[in-house]
Short mmCIF file of C-alpha atoms in Angstrom, two decimals:
data_model
loop_
_atom_site.label_atom_id
_atom_site.label_comp_id
_atom_site.label_asym_id
_atom_site.label_seq_id
_atom_site.Cartn_x
_atom_site.Cartn_y
_atom_site.Cartn_z
CA MET A 1 -0.17 -0.04 0.03
CA ALA A 2 1.07 3.80 -0.96
CA LEU A 3 2.41 5.97 2.01
CA ASP A 4 -0.41 8.45 1.14
CA ARG A 5 -3.17 5.54 2.02
CA TRP A 6 -1.21 4.74 4.98
CA ILE A 7 -1.32 7.68 6.57
CA ALA A 8 -5.18 7.72 5.28
CA LEU A 9 -5.67 4.88 7.04
CA ILE A 10 -4.28 6.54 10.34
CA PHE A 11 -6.28 9.82 9.26
CA VAL A 12 -9.40 7.91 9.23
CA LEU A 13 -8.91 5.95 12.50
CA PHE A 14 -8.16 8.81 14.24
CA CYS A 15 -11.68 10.81 12.43
CA CYS A 16 -13.20 7.08 13.89
CA VAL A 17 -11.80 7.93 17.46
CA TYR A 18 -13.00 11.47 17.30
CA GLY A 19 -17.09 11.31 15.99
CA TYR A 20 -16.65 8.84 18.83
CA ALA A 21 -16.10 10.82 21.69
CA ALA A 22 -18.41 13.30 19.39
CA PHE A 23 -21.42 11.73 19.27
CA PHE A 24 -21.05 9.20 22.64
CA THR A 25 -19.59 10.85 25.15
CA MET A 26 -19.61 15.56 24.86
CA ASP A 27 -22.99 15.58 24.96
CA GLN A 28 -23.78 13.40 28.63
CA LEU A 29 -23.16 16.29 30.28
CA LEU A 30 -24.97 18.89 28.60
CA PRO A 31 -27.81 20.65 31.34
CA PRO A 32 -31.66 20.13 30.45
CA PHE A 33 -32.16 23.44 28.72
CA MET A 34 -29.03 22.89 26.11
CA GLN A 35 -30.55 19.76 25.28
CA ARG A 36 -33.58 21.17 23.52
CA ASN A 37 -31.07 23.32 21.35
CA PRO A 38 -31.25 22.53 17.51
CA VAL A 39 -27.06 23.02 17.72
CA TRP A 40 -25.24 21.44 20.42
CA PRO A 41 -21.76 21.85 21.17
CA SER A 42 -21.12 19.08 20.24
CA THR A 43 -22.61 19.74 16.75
CA PHE A 44 -19.53 21.10 15.19
CA PRO A 45 -17.15 18.36 16.15
CA LYS A 46 -19.72 15.32 14.73
CA VAL A 47 -19.71 17.63 11.43
CA LEU A 48 -15.72 17.53 11.51
CA ALA A 49 -15.32 13.68 11.91
CA VAL A 50 -18.31 12.65 9.43
CA LEU A 51 -16.26 15.38 6.59
CA GLY A 52 -12.57 13.34 7.95
CA ILE A 53 -14.05 10.05 7.09
CA ILE A 54 -15.68 10.80 4.02
CA VAL A 55 -12.27 12.38 2.88
CA GLY A 56 -10.06 10.00 4.52
CA LEU A 57 -12.04 6.96 3.00
CA VAL A 58 -11.89 8.69 -0.59
CA VAL A 59 -7.87 9.43 -0.43
CA LEU A 60 -7.52 5.46 0.79
CA LEU A 61 -10.03 3.39 -0.88
CA GLY A 62 -8.02 5.96 -4.30
CA LEU A 63 -11.12 7.60 -6.23
CA GLU A 64 -9.59 10.42 -6.62
CA LYS A 65 -7.01 8.75 -8.31
CA THR A 66 -7.61 9.33 -13.00
CA ASP A 67 -6.80 6.17 -14.80
CA ASP A 68 -3.82 7.09 -16.46
CA SER A 69 -1.50 4.23 -14.63
CA ASP A 70 0.59 4.12 -17.12
CA ALA A 71 1.55 7.30 -17.61
CA GLY A 72 4.11 6.60 -14.46
CA PRO A 73 4.14 8.34 -10.81
CA SER A 74 2.86 11.69 -11.08
CA ALA A 75 4.49 15.13 -9.42
CA THR A 76 2.06 15.05 -6.64
CA GLU A 77 2.27 11.56 -5.59
CA ILE A 78 4.57 11.04 -2.43
CA ASN A 79 7.60 8.43 -3.12
CA TYR A 80 8.43 6.80 0.47
CA ARG A 81 11.98 6.59 -1.49
CA ARG A 82 12.73 9.29 -1.33
CA LEU A 83 11.22 10.46 1.67
CA HIS A 84 14.76 12.16 2.74
CA GLU A 85 14.36 14.68 -0.43
CA TYR A 86 11.26 16.22 1.30
CA LYS A 87 11.48 18.90 4.04
CA LEU A 88 10.49 16.68 7.08
CA GLY A 89 12.46 19.57 8.89
CA GLN A 90 10.68 22.11 8.41
CA ALA A 91 7.86 20.29 9.29
CA LEU A 92 9.01 18.79 11.91
CA MET A 93 9.56 22.55 13.83
CA LEU A 94 6.64 23.55 12.60
CA LEU A 95 5.03 20.47 14.76
CA ALA A 96 7.49 21.29 18.00
CA LEU A 97 6.70 24.92 16.95
CA MET A 98 2.96 24.63 17.43
CA VAL A 99 2.96 22.65 20.58
CA LEU A 100 5.37 25.43 22.37
CA TYR A 101 2.39 27.92 21.09
CA ALA A 102 -0.06 25.47 22.94
CA LEU A 103 2.05 24.98 26.02
CA MET A 104 2.79 28.75 26.07
CA LEU A 105 -0.53 30.40 25.23
CA ARG A 106 -1.74 30.36 28.90
CA PRO A 107 1.37 31.29 31.40
CA ALA A 108 2.88 34.23 28.29
CA GLY A 109 -0.38 35.22 27.21
CA PHE A 110 -1.94 35.43 23.50
CA LEU A 111 -0.94 38.00 22.36
CA ILE A 112 2.88 37.81 23.15
CA SER A 113 2.48 33.47 22.29
CA THR A 114 0.59 34.34 18.92
CA THR A 115 3.17 37.47 17.87
CA VAL A 116 6.25 34.68 18.71
CA PHE A 117 4.54 31.56 17.49
CA LEU A 118 3.37 33.65 13.53
CA THR A 119 6.90 35.27 13.46
CA ALA A 120 8.77 31.83 14.20
CA GLY A 121 6.37 29.52 11.75
CA SER A 122 7.35 32.32 8.98
CA ALA A 123 10.72 32.49 9.53
CA ILE A 124 10.85 28.92 9.33
CA LEU A 125 9.41 28.27 6.41
CA GLY A 126 11.85 31.07 4.70
CA GLU A 127 10.92 34.50 5.23
CA ARG A 128 13.72 36.62 6.33
CA LYS A 129 12.33 39.96 6.15
CA PHE A 130 11.85 40.75 9.31
CA HIS A 131 10.77 44.42 9.41
CA ILE A 132 7.81 43.01 7.20
CA MET A 133 6.75 39.65 9.37
CA ILE A 134 6.69 41.40 12.62
CA PRO A 135 3.95 43.98 12.14
CA VAL A 136 2.51 41.89 10.49
CA ALA A 137 1.97 39.71 12.83
CA VAL A 138 1.36 42.15 16.26
CA PHE A 139 -1.23 43.82 13.57
CA ALA A 140 -2.71 39.83 12.92
CA THR A 141 -2.21 39.14 16.94
CA GLY A 142 -4.20 42.27 17.76
CA SER A 143 -7.08 41.82 15.42
CA VAL A 144 -7.96 38.22 15.78
CA TRP A 145 -7.13 39.31 20.12
CA TYR A 146 -9.61 42.09 19.15
CA LEU A 147 -12.04 40.16 17.48
CA VAL A 148 -12.45 37.08 20.17
CA GLN A 149 -12.84 39.76 22.85
CA GLU A 150 -14.39 42.60 22.30
CA VAL A 151 -16.87 41.22 19.43
CA LEU A 152 -17.24 38.19 20.31
CA GLY A 153 -16.98 37.83 24.19
CA ILE A 154 -14.91 35.72 24.65
CA PHE A 155 -12.37 35.83 27.67
CA LEU A 156 -8.76 35.60 26.29
CA ARG A 157 -5.86 36.30 28.62
CA PRO A 158 -3.84 39.13 26.23
CA PHE A 159 -0.83 39.14 28.75
CA PRO A 160 0.96 36.96 30.91
CA PHE A 161 -0.09 36.18 34.50
CA PHE A 162 2.18 38.16 36.42
CA MET A 163 0.97 41.39 34.58
CA GLY A 164 -2.13 40.85 36.65
CA MET A 165 -4.50 41.83 34.26
#
């Protein structure tokens, strides 16, 4: 089985576990007044799980492939024999940066951790114009914080915990 199908199989299994959690465990602790709502907190996870299973099965069953098997491998297929030629270092560094971002979000605050995440992520991907990168990251972070905090009314700690805000 090709590498893309193995990845699709893992993705389908993950979506099945996620779907089980969304369909059978998330709604048990809802208060009675919320059980009459048409949209529950588990509605979006349920939709994501079903769509993820469908997309994963499309790749797993090979329904997205064309019938040009005699033309040879295309440029979009993953060749596991040449896996060392792909930019795995960048991908692993981005994954590590995402984990670090998730861990630092609460203690460092949203504004600092998100600005550092966006700047470091674009630097990992190869951007070297810091005079453009940092203002764009600050503006994007500030805009998202304003929309979530002020427009939606969801509390999002902007600064580190020791600043007392």
